[in-house]
mmCIF file of C-alpha atoms in Angstrom:
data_model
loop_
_atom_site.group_PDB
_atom_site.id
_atom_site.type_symbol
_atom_site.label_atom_id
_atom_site.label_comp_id
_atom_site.label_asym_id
_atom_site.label_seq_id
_atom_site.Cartn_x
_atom_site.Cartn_y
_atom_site.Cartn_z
ATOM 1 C CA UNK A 1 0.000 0.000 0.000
ATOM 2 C CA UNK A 2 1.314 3.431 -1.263
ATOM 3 C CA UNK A 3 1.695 6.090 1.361
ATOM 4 C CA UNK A 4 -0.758 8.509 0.052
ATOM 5 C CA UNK A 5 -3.137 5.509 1.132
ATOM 6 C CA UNK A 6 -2.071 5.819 4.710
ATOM 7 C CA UNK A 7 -3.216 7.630 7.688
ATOM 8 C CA UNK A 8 0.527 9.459 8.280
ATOM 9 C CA UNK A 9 1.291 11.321 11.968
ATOM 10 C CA UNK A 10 4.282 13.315 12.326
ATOM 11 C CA UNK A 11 5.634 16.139 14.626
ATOM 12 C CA UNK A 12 4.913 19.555 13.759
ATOM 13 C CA UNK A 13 8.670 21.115 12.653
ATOM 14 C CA UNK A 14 6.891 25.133 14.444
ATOM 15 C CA UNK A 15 8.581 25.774 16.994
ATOM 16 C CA UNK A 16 6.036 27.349 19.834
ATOM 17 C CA UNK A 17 3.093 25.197 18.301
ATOM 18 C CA UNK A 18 0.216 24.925 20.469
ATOM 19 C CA UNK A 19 -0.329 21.971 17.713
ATOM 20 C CA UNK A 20 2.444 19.443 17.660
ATOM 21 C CA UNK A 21 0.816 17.148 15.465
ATOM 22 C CA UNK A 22 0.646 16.866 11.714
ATOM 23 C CA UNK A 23 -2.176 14.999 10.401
ATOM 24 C CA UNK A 24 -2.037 13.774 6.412
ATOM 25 C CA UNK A 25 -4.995 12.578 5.243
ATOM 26 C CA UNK A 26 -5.595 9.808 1.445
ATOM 27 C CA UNK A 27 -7.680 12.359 -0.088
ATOM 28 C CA UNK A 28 -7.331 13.504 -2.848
ATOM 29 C CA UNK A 29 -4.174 12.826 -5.486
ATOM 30 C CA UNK A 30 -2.202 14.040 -3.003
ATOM 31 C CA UNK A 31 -3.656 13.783 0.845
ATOM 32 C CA UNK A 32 -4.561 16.549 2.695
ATOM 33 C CA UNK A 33 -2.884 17.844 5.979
ATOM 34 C CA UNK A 34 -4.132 19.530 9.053
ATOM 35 C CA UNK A 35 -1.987 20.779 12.547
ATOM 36 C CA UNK A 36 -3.886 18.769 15.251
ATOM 37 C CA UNK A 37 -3.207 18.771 18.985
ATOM 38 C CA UNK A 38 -3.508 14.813 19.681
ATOM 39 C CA UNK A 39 -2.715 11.874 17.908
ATOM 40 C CA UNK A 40 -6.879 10.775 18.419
ATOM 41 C CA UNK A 41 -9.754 12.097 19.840
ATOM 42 C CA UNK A 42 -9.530 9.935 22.731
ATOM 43 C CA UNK A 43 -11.217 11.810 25.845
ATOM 44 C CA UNK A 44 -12.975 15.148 23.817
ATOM 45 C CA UNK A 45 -12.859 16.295 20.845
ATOM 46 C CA UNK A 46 -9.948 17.448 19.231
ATOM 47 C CA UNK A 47 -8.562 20.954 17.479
ATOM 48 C CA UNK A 48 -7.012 20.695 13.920
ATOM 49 C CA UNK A 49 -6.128 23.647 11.763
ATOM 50 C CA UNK A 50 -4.995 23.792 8.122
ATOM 51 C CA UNK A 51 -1.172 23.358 7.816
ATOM 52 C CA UNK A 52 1.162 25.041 5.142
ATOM 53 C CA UNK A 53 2.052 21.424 3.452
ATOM 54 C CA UNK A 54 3.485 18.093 4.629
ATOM 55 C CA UNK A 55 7.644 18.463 5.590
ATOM 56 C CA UNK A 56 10.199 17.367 2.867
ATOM 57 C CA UNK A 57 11.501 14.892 5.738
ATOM 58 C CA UNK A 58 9.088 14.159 8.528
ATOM 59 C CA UNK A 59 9.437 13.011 11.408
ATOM 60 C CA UNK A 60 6.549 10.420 11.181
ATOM 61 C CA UNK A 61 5.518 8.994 14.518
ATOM 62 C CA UNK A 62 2.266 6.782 13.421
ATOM 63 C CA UNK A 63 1.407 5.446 9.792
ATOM 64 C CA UNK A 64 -2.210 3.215 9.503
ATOM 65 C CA UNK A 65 -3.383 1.452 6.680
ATOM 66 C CA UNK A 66 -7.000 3.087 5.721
ATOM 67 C CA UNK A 67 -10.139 1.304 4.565
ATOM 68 C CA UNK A 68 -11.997 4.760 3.814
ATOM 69 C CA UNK A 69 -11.387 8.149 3.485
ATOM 70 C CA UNK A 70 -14.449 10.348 2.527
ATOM 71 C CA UNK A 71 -15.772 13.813 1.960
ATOM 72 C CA UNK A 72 -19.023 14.119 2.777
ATOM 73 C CA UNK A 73 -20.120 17.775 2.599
ATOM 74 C CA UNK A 74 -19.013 19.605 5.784
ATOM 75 C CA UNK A 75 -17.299 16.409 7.117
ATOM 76 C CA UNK A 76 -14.370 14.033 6.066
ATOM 77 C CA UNK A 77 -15.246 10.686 7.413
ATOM 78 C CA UNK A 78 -11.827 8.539 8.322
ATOM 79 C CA UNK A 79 -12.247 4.632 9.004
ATOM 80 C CA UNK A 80 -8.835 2.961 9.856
ATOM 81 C CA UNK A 81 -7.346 -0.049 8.952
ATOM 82 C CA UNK A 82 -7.215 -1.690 12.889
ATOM 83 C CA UNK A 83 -8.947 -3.164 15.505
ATOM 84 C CA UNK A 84 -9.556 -0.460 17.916
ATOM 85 C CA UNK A 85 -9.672 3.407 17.263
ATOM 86 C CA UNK A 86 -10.410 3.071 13.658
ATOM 87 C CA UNK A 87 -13.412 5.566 12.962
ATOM 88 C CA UNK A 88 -13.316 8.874 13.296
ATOM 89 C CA UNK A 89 -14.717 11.791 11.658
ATOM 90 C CA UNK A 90 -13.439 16.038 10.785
ATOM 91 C CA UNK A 91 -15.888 18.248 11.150
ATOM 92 C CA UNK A 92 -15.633 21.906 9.419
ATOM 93 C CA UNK A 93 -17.364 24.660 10.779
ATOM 94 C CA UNK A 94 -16.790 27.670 11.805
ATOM 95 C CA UNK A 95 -16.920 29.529 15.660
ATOM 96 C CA UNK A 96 -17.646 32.897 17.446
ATOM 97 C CA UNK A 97 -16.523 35.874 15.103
ATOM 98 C CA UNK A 98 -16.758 33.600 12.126
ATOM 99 C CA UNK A 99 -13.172 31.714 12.510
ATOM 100 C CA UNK A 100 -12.855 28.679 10.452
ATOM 101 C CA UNK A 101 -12.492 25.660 12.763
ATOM 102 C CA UNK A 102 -12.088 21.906 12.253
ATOM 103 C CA UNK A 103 -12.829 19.511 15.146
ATOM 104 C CA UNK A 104 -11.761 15.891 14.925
ATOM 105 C CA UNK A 105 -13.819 13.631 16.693
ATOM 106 C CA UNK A 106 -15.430 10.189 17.409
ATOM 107 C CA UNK A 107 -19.498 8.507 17.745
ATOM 108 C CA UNK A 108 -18.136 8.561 21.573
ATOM 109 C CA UNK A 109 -16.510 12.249 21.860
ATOM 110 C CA UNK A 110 -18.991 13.791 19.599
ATOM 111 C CA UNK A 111 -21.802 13.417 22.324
ATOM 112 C CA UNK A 112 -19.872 15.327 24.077
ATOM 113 C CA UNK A 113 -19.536 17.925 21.556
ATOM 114 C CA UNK A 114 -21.428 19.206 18.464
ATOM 115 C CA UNK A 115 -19.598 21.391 16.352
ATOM 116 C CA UNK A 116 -21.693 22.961 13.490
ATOM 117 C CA UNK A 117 -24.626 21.478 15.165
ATOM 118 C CA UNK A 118 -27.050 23.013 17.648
ATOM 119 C CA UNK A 119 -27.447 21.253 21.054
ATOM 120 C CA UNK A 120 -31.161 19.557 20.590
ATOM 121 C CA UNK A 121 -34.015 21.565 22.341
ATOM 122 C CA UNK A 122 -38.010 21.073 21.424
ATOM 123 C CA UNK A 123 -36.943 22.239 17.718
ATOM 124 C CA UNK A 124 -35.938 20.450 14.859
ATOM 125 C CA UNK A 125 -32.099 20.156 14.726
ATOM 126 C CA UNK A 126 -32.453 23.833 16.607
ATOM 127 C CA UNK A 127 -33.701 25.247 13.408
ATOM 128 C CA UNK A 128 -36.101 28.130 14.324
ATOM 129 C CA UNK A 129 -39.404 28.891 12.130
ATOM 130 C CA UNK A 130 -38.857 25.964 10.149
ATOM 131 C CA UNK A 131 -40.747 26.264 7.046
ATOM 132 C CA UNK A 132 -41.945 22.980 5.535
ATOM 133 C CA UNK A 133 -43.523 22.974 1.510
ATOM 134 C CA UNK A 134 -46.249 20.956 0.935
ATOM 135 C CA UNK A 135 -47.080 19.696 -2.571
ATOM 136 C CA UNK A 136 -50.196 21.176 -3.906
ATOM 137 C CA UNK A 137 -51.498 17.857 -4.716
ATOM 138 C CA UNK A 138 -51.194 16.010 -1.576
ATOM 139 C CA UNK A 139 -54.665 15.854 -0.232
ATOM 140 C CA UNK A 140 -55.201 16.092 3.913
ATOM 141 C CA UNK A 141 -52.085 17.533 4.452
ATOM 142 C CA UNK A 142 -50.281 17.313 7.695
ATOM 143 C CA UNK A 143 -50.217 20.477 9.613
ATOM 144 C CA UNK A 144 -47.602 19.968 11.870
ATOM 145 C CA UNK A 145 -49.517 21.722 14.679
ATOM 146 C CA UNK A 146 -47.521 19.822 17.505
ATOM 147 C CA UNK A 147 -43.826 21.125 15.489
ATOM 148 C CA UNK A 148 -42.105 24.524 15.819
ATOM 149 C CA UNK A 149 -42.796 24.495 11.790
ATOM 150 C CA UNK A 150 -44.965 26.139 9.509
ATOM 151 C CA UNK A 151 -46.122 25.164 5.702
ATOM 152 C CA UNK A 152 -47.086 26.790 2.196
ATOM 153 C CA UNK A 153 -48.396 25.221 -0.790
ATOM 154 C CA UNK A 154 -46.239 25.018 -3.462
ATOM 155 C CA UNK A 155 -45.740 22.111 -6.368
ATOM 156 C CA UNK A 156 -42.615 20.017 -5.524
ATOM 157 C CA UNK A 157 -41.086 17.827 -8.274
ATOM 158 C CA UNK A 158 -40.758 14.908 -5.968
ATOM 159 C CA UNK A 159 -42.415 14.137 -1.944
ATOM 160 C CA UNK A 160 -44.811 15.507 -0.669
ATOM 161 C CA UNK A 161 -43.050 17.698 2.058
ATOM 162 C CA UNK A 162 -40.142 19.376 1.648
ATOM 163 C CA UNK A 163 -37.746 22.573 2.318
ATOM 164 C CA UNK A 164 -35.905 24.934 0.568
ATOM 165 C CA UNK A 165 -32.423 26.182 0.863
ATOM 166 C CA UNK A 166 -32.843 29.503 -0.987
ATOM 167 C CA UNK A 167 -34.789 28.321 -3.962
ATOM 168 C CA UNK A 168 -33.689 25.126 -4.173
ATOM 169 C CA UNK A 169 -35.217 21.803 -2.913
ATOM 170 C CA UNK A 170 -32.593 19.851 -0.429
ATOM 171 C CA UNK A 171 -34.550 17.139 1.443
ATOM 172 C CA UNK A 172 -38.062 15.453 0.442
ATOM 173 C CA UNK A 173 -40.244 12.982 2.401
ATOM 174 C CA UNK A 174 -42.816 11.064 0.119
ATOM 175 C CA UNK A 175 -45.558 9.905 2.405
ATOM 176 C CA UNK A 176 -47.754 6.670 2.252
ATOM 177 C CA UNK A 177 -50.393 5.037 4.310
ATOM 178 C CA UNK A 178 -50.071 1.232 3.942
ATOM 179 C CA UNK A 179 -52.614 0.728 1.737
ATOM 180 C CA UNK A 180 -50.975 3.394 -0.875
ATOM 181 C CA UNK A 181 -47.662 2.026 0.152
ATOM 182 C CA UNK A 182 -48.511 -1.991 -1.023
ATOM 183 C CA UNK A 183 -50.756 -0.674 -4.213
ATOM 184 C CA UNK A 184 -47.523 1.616 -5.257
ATOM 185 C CA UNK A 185 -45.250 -0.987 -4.791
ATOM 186 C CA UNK A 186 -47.405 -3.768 -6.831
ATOM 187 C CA UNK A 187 -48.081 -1.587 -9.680
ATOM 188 C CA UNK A 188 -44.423 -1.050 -10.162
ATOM 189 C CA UNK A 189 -45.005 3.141 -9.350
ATOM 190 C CA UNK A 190 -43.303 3.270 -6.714
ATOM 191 C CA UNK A 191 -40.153 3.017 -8.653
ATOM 192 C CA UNK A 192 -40.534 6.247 -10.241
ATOM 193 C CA UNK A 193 -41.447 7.790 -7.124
ATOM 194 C CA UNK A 194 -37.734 6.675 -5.753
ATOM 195 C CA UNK A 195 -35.682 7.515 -9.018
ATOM 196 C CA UNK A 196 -37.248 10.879 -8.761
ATOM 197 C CA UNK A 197 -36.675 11.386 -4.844
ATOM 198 C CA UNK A 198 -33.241 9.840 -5.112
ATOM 199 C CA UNK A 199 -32.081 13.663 -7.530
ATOM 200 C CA UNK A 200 -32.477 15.347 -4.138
ATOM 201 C CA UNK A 201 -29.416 15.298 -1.709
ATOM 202 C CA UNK A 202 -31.547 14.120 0.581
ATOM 203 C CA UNK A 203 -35.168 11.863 0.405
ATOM 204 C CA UNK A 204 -37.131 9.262 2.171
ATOM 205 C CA UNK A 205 -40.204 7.527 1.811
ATOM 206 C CA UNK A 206 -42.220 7.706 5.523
ATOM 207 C CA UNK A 207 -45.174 4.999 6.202
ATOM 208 C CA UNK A 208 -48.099 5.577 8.334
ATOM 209 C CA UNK A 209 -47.928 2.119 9.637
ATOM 210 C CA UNK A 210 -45.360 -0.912 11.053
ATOM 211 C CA UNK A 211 -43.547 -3.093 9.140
ATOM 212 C CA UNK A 212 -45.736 -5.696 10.729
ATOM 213 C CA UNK A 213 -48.693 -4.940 9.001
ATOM 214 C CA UNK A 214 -47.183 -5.638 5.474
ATOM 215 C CA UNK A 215 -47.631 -9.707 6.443
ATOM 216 C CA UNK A 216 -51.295 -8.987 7.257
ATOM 217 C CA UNK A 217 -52.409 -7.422 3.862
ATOM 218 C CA UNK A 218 -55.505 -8.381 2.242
ATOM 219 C CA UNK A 219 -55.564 -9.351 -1.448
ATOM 220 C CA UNK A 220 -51.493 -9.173 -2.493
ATOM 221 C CA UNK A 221 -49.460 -11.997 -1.142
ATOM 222 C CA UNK A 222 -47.232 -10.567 1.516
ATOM 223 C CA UNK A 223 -43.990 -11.385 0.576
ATOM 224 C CA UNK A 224 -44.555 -10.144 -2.969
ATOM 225 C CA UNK A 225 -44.681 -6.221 -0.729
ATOM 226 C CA UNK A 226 -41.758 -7.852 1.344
ATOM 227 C CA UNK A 227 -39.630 -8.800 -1.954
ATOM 228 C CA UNK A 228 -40.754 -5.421 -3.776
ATOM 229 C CA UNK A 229 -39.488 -3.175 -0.535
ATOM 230 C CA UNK A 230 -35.773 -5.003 -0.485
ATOM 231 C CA UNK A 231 -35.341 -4.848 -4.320
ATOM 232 C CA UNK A 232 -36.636 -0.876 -3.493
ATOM 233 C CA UNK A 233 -33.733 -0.589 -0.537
ATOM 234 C CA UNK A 234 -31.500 -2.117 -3.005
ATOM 235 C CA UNK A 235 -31.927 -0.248 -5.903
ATOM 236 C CA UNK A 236 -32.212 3.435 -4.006
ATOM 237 C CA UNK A 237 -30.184 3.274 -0.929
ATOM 238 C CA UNK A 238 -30.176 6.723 -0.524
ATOM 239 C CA UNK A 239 -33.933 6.793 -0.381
ATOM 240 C CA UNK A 240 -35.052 5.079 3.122
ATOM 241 C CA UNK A 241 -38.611 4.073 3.355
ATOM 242 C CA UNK A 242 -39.856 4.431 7.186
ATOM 243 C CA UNK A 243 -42.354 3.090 9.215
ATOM 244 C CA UNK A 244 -43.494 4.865 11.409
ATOM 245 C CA UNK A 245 -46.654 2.921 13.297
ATOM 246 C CA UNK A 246 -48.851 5.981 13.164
ATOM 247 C CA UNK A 247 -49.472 9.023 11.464
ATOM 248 C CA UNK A 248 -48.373 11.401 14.229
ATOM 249 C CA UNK A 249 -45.118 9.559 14.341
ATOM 250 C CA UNK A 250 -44.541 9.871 10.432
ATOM 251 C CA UNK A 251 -45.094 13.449 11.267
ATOM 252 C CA UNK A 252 -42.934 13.946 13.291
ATOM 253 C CA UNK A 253 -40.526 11.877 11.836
ATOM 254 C CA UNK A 254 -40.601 13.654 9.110
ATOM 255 C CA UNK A 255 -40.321 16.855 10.796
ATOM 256 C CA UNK A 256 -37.049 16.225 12.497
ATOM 257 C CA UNK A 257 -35.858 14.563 9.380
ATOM 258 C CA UNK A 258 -36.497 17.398 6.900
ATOM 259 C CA UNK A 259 -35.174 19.882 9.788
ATOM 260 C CA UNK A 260 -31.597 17.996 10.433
ATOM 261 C CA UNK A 261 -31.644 17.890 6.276
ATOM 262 C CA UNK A 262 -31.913 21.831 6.060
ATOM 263 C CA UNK A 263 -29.132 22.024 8.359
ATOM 264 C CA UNK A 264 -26.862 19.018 6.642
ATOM 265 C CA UNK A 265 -27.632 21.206 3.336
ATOM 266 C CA UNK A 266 -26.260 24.351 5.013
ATOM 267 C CA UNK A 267 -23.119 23.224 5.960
ATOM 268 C CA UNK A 268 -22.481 21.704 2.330
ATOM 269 C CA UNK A 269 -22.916 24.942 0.683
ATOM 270 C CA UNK A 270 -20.833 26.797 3.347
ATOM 271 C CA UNK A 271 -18.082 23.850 2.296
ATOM 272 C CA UNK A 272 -18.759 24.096 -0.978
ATOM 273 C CA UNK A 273 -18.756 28.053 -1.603
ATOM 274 C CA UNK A 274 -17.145 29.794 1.323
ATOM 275 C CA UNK A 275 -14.605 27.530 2.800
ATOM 276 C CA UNK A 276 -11.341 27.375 0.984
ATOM 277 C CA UNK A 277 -9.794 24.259 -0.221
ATOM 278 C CA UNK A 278 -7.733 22.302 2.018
ATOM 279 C CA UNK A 279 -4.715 22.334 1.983
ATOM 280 C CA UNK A 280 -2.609 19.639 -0.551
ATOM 281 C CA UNK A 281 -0.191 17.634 1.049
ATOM 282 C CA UNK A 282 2.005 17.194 -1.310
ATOM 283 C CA UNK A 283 5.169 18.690 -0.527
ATOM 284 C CA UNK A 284 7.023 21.730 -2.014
ATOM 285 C CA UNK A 285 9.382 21.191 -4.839
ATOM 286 C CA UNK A 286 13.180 21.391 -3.879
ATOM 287 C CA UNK A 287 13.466 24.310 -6.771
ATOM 288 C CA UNK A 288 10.837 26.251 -4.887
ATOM 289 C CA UNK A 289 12.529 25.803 -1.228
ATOM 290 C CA UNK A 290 15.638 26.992 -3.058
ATOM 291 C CA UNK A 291 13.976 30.180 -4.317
ATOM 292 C CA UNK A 292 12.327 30.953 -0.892
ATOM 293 C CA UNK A 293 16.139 30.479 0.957
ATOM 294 C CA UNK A 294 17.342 32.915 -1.624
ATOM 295 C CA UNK A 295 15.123 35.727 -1.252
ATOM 296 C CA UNK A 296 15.514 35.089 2.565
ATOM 297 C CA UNK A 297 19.505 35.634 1.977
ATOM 298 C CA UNK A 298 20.854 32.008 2.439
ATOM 299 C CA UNK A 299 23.303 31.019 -0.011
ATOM 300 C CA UNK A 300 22.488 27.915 -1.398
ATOM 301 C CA UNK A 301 23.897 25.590 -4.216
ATOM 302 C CA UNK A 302 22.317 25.219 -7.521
ATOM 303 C CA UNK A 303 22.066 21.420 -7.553
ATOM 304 C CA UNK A 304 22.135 18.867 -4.546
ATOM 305 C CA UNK A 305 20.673 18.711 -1.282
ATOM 306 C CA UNK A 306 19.872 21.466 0.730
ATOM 307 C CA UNK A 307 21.301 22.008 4.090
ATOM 308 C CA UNK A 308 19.279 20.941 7.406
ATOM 309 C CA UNK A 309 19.526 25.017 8.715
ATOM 310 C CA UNK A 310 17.378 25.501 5.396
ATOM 311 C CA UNK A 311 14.725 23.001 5.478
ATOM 312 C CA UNK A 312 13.799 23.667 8.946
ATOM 313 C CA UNK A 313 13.394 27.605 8.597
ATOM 314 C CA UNK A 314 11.638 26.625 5.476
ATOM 315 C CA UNK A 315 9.405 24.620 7.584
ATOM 316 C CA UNK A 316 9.148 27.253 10.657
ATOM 317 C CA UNK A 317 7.928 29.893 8.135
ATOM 318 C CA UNK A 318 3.731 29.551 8.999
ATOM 319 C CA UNK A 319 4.829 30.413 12.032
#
């Protein structure tokens, strides 16, 4: 395995660093690296910052194969090669005074802290005045009187509830009592339902009933609904269809689903449009080193290595 498919730790080269850690990352052609102030996010979460670039010689203290390394909007999900301490995500978000922080954490650490997230309260992902769109076809509506929400009528091109970032759809819940849910599914609909839902970053189909009841339908053999819902999982994993038992529970279901959605959406777009890129870890040429020791008045050669004094004010210069 190539290093730029490795997890790589090394010791920050600043002197004075309140971050002694350098953190290289497999993604893309040529990793990423971040200043971080532990080696894992053992007992809290942990600070990381964007670094200048990887050293021309680090000092490497940890290297792990990796099974995944992902970017999925706002976060970089990490899952390691080894038994224990292996998954791991970085957040990016940003703090008080609109700093640009990234906070490494774990399932564990992260209940202990929520970057870019609100801390949960009686609203929807702490979203305030959510406002839900309701299809203008979809007949006896939910009202979502018991949710800090409200709703307009609008046509959506796919679900029948949905919300807006700006003026674009992000999230979509298509909703189905059981006996809409089996006479969808048997008539081979429901198929275009999910292809359309599945455009939308994100979707889900919510069911006013339990799973239970689909082995007590009248009329269709059961496990023709049973067979028709797996090949549906299979075929649109990204659309989830959820039962719910009853229809205040799909309601608020969906609720807190198209809430946490908005939010999700949100912090793509801010990673997407206002955060820069991170930083490549690939590292400097030695003809650009050489050009930065010049116009910093060391003499250096115009072939062969360059001298240790060099390297490490080369690497000091972030400060």
């Amino acid at each position: 395995m190539s290093a730029h498919e490795d997890f790589l730790i090394a010791r920050n080269p600043e002197e004075g660093t309140t971050l002694p850690y350098l953190l290289r990352l497999p993604l893309g052609p040529d990793g990423v690296v971040l200043k971080a102030k532990e080696t894992w996010p053992r007992t809290g979460k942990v600070y990381c910052h964007r670094a200048v670039g990887w050293p021309l010689e680090p000092e490497v203290v940890e290297r792990v194969p990796v099974r995944s390394c992902v970017r999925r909007g706002a976060a970089i999900d990490l899952v390691l090669d080894r038994g224990r301490e292996n998954r791991s995500q970085f957040v990016l978000t940003r703090i008080r005074g609109g700093r640009e922080a990234i906070f490494w954490q774990t399932a564990r650490t992260a209940k202990q802290a929520r970057p870019a997230v609100s801390v949960p309260t009686a609203r929807g992902s702490g979203v305030r005045g959510l406002e839900i769109v309701v299809d203008s076809h979809e007949r006896y509506a939910w009202k979502f009187e018991h949710q800090q929400a409200g709703t307009v009528r609008a046509p959506l091109p796919a679900g029948d509830y949905g919300v807006l970032l700006g003026e674009r759809l992000v999230a979509a819940v298509e909703r189905k009592s059981l006996a809409d849910l089996v006479s969808t599914l048997t008539t081979g609909r429901m198929r275009y339902v999910l292809a359309d839902l599945a455009t939308l970053p994100a979707a889900a189909v919510v069911v006013e009933d339990r799973y239970s009841a689909v082995f007590k339908v009248e009329h269709v053999r059961p496990a023709v609904v049973a067979d028709a819902l797996g090949e549906c999982h299979a075929r649109f994993p990204t659309v989830p269809v959820v039962f719910c038992e009853t229809r205040a529970l799909a309601q608020e279901w969906t609720y807190r689903f198209l809430a946490a959605a908005l939010v999700q959406a949100g912090e793509s777009t801010h990673a997407e449009t206002e955060a820069a890129p991170l930083p490549s870890a690939s590292p400097p040429s030695t003809a650009h080193v050489r050009a930065w020791a010049r116009e910093q008045g060391y003499a250096v050669p115009d072939r062969g290595r360059l001298s240790r004094e060099v390297l490490d004010a080369f690497a000091r210069r972030s400060g």
